[in-house]
Coordinates of C-alpha atoms and ligand atoms in Angstrom, one line a residue:
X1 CA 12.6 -18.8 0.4
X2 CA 9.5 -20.3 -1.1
X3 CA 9.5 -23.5 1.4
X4 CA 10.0 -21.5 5.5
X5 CA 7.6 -18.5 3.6
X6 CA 4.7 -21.1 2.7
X7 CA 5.0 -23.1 5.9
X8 CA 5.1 -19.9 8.0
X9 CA 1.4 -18.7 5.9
X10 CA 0.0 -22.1 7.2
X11 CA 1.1 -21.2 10.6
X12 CA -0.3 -17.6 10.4
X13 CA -3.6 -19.4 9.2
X14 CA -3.3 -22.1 12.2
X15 CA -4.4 -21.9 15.9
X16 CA -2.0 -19.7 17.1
X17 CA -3.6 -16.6 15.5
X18 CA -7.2 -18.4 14.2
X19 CA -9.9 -15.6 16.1
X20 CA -7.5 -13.4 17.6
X21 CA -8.6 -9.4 17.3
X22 CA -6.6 -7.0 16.2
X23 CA -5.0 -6.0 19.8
X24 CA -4.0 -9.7 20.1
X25 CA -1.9 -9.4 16.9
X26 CA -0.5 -6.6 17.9
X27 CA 0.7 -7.9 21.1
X28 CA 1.9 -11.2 19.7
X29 CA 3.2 -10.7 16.2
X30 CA 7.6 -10.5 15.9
X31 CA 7.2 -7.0 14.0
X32 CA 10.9 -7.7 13.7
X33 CA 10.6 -10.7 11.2
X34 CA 8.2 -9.3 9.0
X35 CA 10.2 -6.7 8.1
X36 CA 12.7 -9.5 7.2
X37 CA 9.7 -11.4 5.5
X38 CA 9.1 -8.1 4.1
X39 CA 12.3 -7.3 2.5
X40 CA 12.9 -11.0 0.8
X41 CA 9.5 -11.0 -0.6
X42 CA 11.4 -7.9 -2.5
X43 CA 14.4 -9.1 -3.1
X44 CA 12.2 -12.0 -4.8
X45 CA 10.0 -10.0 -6.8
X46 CA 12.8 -7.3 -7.6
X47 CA 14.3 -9.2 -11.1
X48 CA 10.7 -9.5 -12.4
X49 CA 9.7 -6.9 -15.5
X50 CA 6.2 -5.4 -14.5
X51 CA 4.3 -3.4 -16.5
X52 CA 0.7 -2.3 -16.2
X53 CA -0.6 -5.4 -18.2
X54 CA 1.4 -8.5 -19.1
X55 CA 3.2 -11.7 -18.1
X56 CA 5.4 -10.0 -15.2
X57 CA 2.2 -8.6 -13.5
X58 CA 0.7 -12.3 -13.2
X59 CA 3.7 -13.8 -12.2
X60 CA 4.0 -11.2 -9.5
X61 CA 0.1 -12.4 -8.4
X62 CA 1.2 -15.6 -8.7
X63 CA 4.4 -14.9 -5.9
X64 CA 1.4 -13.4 -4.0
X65 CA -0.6 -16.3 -4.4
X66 CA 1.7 -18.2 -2.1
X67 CA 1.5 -16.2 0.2
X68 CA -2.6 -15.1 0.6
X69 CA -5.4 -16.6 -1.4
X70 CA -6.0 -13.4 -4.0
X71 CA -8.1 -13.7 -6.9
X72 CA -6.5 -12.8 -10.2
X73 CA -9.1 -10.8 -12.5
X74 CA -8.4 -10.7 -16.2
X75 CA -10.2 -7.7 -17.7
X76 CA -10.1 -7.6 -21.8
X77 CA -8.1 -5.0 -23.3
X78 CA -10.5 -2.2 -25.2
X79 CA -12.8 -2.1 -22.6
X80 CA -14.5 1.0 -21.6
X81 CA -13.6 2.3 -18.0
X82 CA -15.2 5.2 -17.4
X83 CA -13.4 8.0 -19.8
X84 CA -10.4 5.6 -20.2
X85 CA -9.6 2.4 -22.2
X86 CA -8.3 -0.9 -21.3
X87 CA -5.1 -1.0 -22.8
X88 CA -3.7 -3.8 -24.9
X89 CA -1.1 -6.2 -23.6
X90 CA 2.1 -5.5 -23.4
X91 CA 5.0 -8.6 -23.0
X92 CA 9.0 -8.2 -23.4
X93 CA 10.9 -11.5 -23.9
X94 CA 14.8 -9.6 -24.8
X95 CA 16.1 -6.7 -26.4
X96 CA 19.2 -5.2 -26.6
X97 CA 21.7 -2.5 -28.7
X98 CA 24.5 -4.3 -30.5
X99 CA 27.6 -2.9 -31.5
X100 CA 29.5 -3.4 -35.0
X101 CA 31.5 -6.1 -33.2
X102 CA 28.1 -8.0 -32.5
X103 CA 28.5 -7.3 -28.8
X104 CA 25.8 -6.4 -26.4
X105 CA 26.5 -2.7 -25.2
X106 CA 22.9 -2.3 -23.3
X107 CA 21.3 -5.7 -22.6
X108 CA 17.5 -6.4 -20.8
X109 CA 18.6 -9.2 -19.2
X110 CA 20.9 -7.0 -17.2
X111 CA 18.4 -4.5 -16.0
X112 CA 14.4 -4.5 -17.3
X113 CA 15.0 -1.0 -16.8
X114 CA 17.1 -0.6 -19.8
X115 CA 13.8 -0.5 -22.1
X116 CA 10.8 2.3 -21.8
X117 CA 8.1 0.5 -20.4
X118 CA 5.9 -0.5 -22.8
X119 CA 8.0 -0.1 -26.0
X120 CA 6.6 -1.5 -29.5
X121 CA 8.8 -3.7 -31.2
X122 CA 11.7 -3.0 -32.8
X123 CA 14.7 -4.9 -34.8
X124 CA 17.0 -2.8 -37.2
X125 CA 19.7 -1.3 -37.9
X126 CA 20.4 2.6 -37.4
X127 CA 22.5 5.2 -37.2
X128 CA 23.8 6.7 -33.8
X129 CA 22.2 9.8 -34.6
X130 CA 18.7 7.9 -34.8
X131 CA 19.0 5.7 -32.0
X132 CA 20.2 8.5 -30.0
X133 CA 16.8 10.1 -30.0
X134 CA 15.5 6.9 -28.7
X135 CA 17.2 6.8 -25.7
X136 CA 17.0 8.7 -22.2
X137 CA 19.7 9.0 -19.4
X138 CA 20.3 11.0 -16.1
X139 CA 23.3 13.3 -16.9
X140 CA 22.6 14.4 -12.8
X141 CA 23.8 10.9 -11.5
X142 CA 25.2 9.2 -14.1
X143 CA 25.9 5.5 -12.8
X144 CA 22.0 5.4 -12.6
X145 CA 19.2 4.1 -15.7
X146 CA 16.0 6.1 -15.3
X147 CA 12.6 4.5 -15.8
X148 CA 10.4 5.6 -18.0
X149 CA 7.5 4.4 -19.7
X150 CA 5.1 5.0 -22.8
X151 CA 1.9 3.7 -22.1
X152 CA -0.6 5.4 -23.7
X153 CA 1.7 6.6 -26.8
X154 CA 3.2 4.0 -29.2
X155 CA 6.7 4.6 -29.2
X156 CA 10.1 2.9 -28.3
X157 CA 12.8 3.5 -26.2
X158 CA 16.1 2.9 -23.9
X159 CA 17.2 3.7 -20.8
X160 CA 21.1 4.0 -20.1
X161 CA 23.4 5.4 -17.3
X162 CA 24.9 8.4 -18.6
X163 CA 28.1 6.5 -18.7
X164 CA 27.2 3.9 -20.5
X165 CA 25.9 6.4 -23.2
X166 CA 29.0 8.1 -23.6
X167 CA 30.7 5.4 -24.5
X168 CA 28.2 4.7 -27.8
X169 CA 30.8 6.2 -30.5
X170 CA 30.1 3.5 -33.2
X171 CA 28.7 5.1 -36.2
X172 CA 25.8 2.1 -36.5
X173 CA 24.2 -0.3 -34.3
X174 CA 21.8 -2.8 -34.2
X175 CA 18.2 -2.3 -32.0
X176 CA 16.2 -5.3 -31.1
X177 CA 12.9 -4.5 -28.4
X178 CA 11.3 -8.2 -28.4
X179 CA 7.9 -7.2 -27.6
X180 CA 4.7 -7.6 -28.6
X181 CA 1.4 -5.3 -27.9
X182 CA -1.8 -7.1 -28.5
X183 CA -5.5 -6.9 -27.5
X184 CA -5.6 -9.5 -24.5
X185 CA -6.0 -8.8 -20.6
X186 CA -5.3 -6.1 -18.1
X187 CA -4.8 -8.3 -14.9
X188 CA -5.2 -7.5 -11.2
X189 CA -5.5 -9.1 -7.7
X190 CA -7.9 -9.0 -5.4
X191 CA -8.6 -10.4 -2.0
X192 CA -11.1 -9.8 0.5
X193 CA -11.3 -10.8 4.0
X194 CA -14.6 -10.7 5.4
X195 CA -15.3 -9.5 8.8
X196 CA -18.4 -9.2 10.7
X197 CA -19.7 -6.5 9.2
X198 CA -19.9 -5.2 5.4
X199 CA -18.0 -2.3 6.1
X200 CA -14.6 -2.1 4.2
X201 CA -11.1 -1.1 5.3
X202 CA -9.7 -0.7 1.5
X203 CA -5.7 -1.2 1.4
X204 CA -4.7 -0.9 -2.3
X205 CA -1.3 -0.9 -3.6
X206 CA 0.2 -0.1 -7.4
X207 CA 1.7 -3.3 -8.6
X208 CA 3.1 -2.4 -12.5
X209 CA 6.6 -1.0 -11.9
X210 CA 9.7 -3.3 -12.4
X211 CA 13.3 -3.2 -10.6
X212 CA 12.7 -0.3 -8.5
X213 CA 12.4 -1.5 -4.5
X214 CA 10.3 1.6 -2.9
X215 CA 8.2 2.9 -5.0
X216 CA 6.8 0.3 -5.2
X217 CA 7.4 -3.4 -4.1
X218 CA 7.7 -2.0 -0.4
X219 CA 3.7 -1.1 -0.6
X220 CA 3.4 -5.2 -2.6
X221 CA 5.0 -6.7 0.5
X222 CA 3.3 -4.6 3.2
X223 CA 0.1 -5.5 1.5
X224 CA 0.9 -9.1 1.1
X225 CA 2.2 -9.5 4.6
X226 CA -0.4 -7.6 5.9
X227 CA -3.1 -9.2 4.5
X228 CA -1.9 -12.6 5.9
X229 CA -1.6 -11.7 9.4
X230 CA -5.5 -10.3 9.2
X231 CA -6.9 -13.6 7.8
X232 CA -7.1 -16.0 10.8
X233 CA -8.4 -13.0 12.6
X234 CA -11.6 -12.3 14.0
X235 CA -12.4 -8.4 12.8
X236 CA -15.2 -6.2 13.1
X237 CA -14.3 -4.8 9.3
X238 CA -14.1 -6.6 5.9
X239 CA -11.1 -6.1 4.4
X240 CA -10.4 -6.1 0.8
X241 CA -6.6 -5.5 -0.9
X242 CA -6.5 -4.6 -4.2
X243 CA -2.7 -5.1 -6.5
X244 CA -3.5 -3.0 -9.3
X245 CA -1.8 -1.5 -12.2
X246 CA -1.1 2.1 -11.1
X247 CA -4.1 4.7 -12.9
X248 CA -5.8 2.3 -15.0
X249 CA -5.9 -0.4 -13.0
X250 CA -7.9 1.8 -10.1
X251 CA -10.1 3.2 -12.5
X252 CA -10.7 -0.5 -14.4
X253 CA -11.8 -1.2 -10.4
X254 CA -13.8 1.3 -9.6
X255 CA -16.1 1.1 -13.3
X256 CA -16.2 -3.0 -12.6
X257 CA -17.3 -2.6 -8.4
X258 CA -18.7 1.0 -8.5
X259 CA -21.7 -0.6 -6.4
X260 CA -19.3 -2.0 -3.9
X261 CA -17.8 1.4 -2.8
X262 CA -20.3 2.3 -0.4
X263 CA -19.2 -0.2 1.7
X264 CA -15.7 1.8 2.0
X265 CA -15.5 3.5 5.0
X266 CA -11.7 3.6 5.4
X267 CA -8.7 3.2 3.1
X268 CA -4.9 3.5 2.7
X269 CA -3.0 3.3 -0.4
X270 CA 0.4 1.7 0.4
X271 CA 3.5 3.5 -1.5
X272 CA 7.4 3.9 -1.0
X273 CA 6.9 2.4 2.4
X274 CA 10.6 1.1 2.6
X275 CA 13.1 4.2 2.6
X276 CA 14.9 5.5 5.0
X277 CA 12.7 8.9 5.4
X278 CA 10.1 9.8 8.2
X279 CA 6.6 8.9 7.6
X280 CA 4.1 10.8 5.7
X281 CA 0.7 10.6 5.4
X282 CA -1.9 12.5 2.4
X283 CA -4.9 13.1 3.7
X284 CA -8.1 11.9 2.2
X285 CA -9.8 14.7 -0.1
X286 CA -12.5 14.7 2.8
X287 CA -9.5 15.9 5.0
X288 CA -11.0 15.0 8.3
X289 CA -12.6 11.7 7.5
X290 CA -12.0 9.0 10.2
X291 CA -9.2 7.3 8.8
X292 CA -7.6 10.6 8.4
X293 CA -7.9 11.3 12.3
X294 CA -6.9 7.9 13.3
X295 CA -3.4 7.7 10.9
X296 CA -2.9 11.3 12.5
X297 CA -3.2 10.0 16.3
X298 CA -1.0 7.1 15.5
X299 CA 1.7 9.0 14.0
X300 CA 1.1 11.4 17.2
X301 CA 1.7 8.7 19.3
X302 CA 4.4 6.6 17.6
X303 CA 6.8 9.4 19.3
X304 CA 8.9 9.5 16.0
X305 CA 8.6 12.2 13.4
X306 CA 6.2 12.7 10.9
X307 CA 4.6 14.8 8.0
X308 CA 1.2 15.4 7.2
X309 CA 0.2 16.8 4.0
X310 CA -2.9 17.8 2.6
X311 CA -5.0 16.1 -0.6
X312 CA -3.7 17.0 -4.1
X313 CA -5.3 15.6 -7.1
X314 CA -1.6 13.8 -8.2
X315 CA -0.1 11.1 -6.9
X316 CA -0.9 7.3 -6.6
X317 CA -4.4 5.7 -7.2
X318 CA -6.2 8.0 -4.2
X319 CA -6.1 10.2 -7.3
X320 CA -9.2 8.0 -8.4
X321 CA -10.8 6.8 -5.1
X322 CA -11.0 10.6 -4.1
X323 CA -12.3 12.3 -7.6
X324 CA -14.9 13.7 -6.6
X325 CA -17.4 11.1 -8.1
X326 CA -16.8 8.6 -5.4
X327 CA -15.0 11.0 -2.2
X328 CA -13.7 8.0 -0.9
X329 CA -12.2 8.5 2.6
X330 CA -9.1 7.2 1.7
X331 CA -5.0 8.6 2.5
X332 CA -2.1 7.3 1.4
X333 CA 0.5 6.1 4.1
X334 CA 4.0 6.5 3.1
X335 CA 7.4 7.2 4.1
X336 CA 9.3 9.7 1.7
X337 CA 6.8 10.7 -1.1
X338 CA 7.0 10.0 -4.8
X339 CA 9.2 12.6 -6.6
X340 CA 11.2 13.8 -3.0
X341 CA 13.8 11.4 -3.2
X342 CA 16.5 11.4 -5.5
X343 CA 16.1 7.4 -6.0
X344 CA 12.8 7.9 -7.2
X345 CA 12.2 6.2 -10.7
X346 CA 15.7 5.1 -11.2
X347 CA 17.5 1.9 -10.7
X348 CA 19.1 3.3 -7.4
X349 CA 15.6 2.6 -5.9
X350 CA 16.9 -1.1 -5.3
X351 CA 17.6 -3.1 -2.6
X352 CA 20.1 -0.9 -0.6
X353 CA 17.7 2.2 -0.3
X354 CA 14.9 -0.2 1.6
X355 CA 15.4 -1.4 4.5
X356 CA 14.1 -4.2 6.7
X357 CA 14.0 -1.8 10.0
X358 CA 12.0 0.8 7.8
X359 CA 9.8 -1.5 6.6
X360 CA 9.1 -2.8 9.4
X361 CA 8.3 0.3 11.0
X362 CA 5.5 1.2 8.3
X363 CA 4.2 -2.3 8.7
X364 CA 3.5 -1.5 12.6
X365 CA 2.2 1.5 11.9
X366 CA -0.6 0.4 9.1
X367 CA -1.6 -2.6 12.4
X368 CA -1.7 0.2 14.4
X369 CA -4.2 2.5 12.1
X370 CA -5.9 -1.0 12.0
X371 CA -6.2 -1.6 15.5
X372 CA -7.8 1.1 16.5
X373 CA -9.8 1.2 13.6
X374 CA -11.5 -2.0 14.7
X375 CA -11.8 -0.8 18.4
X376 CA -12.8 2.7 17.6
X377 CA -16.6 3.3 18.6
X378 CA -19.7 5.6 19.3
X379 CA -21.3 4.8 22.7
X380 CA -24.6 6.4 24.1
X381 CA -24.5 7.3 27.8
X382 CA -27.9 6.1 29.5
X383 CA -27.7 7.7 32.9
X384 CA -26.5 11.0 31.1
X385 CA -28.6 13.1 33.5
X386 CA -25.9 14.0 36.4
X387 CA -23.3 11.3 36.8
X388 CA -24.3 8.1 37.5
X389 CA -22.8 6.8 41.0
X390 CA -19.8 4.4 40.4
X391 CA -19.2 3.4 43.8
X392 CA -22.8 2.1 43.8
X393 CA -21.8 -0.4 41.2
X394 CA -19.0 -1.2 42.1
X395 CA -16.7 0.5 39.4
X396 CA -14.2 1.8 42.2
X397 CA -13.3 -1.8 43.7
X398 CA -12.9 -2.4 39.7
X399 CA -10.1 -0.4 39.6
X400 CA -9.4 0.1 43.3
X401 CA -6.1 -1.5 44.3
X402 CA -4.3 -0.2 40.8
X403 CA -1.4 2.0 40.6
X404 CA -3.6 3.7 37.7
X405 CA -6.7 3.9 39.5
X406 CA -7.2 7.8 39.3
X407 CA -6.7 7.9 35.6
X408 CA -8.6 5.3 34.9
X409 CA -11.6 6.5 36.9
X410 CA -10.8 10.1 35.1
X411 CA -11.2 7.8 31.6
X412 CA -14.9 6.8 32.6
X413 CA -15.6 10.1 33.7
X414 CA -14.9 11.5 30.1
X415 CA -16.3 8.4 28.0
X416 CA -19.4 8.9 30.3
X417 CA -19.5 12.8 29.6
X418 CA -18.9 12.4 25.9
X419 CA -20.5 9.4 25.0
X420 CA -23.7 11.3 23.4
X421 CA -23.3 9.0 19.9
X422 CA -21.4 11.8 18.2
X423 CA -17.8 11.7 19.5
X424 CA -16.2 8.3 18.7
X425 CA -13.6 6.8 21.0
X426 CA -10.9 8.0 19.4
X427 CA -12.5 11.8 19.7
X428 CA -12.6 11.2 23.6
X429 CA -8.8 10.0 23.3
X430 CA -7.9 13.6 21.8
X431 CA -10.3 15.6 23.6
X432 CA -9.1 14.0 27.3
X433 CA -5.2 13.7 25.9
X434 CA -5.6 9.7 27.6
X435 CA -4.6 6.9 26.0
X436 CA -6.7 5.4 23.2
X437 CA -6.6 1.9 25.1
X438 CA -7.4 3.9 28.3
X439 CA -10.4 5.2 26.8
X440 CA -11.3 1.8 25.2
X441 CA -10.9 0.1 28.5
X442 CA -13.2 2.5 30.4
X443 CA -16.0 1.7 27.8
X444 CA -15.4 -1.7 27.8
X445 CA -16.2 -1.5 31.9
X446 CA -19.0 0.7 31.3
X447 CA -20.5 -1.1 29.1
X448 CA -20.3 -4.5 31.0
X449 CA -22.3 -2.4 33.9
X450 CA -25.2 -1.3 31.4
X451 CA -24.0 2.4 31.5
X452 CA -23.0 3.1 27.7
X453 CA -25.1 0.8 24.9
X454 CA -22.9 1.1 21.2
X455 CA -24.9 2.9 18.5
Ligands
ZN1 ZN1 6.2 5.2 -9.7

């Protein structure tokens, strides 16, 4: 509800978190009650009719508002974006087909779903035959309404179960699509946290489908609820979310902030993080850039299975952040992928197929990617000529007396052998098979006793 959601925000921005780092989240937040967060932000967004422009998209970002401090950007329809166009608004207020008896046999106030996305208007009268080749179904599952949309080709359409179809025997009926289709705005969200650097951790999320729960209000409510636990914090990154029409509204970003994106040295596009399947992650078209090696040793080290696949130019927006124009280093962190399960685009992707454990398993596994995002660094070794003498300094009696003693003396030993400002913390991690924290720890020790200086 709007009232414990808002007051929980203000506590999120309040002392209890105000300067913490990354790690401190980690080891503080109840994972478990985002993913319940998580899930009603859904539930609440769920009835809404998105599109990629219109009034559903704003009063999603509105919904968001309440939640983090995002800008809303209105960008005029016709606009030039590279080799694309803005397109013109699009806004449904009803429509429905009507029988002879006046009844409503397929109503959008039932499901949004029920109309192509982006239908011109319609009101008349037709034969079966005509508004049969209007009108789509799933003869496969046939309790379920597909979606589908027409964006960039002016046309009209419905969406039925198959049953529901097979029950239109009247030889007329009457078609109302209440829409309209005008030059006015293509809107989108932005907000950017700023850290202490101008380097960027992008997180950027399609926000332009309606009823369907996975794909992709599960990557809206990670994003939100993401975004507001890294406010208060203190972080070495700035960190900028973008809720964006899927396609256009990427491209639209990337022609308006095309200086901006050198500043991106990581990014994650959030989809279809709710479902009940493993974990995937799509690599970055640079295949081995460093978010691509840190989501990899997370999902090594969260102990459950996973799937890695390689960059394909289809997909969600890392379509456009990876052409090869820009080369962003930017994956996409999912759980099932778009098109692999049978839910996908129809209105059985609702609120039964996500779940609040699943959700809240992709949420700890973006903080993770995070955390040691933040904490991942180069370090030059300046006694690198034969070992330096740790018992001289002391660095024994630092870690004398532990139960962990010999592994963490055998962490120093390899962050002092590969610390030559080429291999990163997270590279001494996998190289040594220790603990990223381990390794962390050991230059943290280091550094304190003038043996490593960060480059
Ligand atoms: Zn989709």
């Amino acid at each position: 509800s709007f009232s414990s959601c808002h007051s929980r925000f203000l506590n999120y921005s309040g002392s209890e978190y105000r300067n913490m780092n990354t790690t401190e989240l980690k080891n503080s937040i109840d994972l478990k009650q985002v993913g319940k967060e998580m899930y009603s932000l859904i539930a609440e967004l769920y009835p809404i009719c998105r599109s990629i422009t219109g009034n559903g998209f704003r009063q999603t970002l509105h919904r968001l508002q309440r939640i983090i401090p995002l800008t809303i950007h209105e960008v005029p329809s016709g606009m030039q974006v590279f080799d694309w166009t803005v397109p013109k608004e699009w806004n449904i207020r009803d429509a429905y087909i009507k029988n002879s008896a006046g009844q409503r046999v397929v109503d959008f106030q039932k499901s949004n779903l029920h109309v192509v996305n982006y239908s011109v208007p319609i009101r008349k009268k037709m034969t079966s035959a005509e508004l049969k080749g209007h009108i789509f179904t799933l003869p496969d599952h046939p309790d379920w309404i597909p979606y589908r949309t027409s964006y960039y080709k002016e046309d009209w359409g419905f969406c039925l179960s198959h049953n529901q179809l097979a029950i239109l025997n009247d030889a007329e009926y009457e078609v109302c699509i209440d829409s309209s289709l005008k030059d006015v705005y293509l809107t989108y969200g932005e907000y950017y946290i700023k850290g202490s650097t101008q380097d960027e951790f992008l997180i950027s999320c399609h926000t332009c489908h309606p009823s369907l729960c996975n794909d992709n209000l599960s990557g809206i409510s990670l994003a939100a609820l993401l975004a507001r636990s890294l406010s208060p914090l203190s972080v070495r990154y700035s960190y900028r979310f973008l809720f964006i029409p899927g396609t256009i509204g990427s491209i639209t970003w990337l022609a308006l902030n095309e200086g901006i994106t050198a500043h991106i040295k990581n990014g994650l596009v959030v989809a279809c993080v709710g479902d009940p399947g493993k974990t995937t992650y799509k690599k970055s078209r640079q295949t081995d850039a460093g978010i691509d090696k840190t989501v990899l040793y997370v999902l090594k080290e969260s102990g459950r299975e996973y799937e890695v696949i390689d960059f394909h130019p289809y997909g969600y927006d890392e379509r456009q952040y990876c052409s090869p124009g820009f080369d962003l280093p930017v994956g996409c962190l999912m759980r099932t992928p778009h098109g692999r399960y049978p839910e996908y685009h129809t209105s059985a992707d609702n609120l039964s197929l996500v779940k609040p454990e699943f959700l809240e398993d992709s949420f700890s596994k973006y903080l993770a990617v995070i955390d040691i995002t933040e904490n991942n660094r180069r370090y030059v070794n300046q006694n690198p000529k034969c070992e330096p003498q740790l018992g001289k300094r002391g660095l024994y009696e630092t870690i004398g007396g532990r139960n962990d003693s010999a592994i963490r003396q055998l962490a120093m030993l390899w962050v002092l052998n590969l610390s030559d400002g080429h291999h990163s913390l997270l590279d001494i991690a996998e190289r040594s098979c220790l603990r990223f924290e381990l390794i962390q720890n050991a230059a943290e020790v280091l550094t304190k006793h003038d043996l490593l200086i960060e480059c």
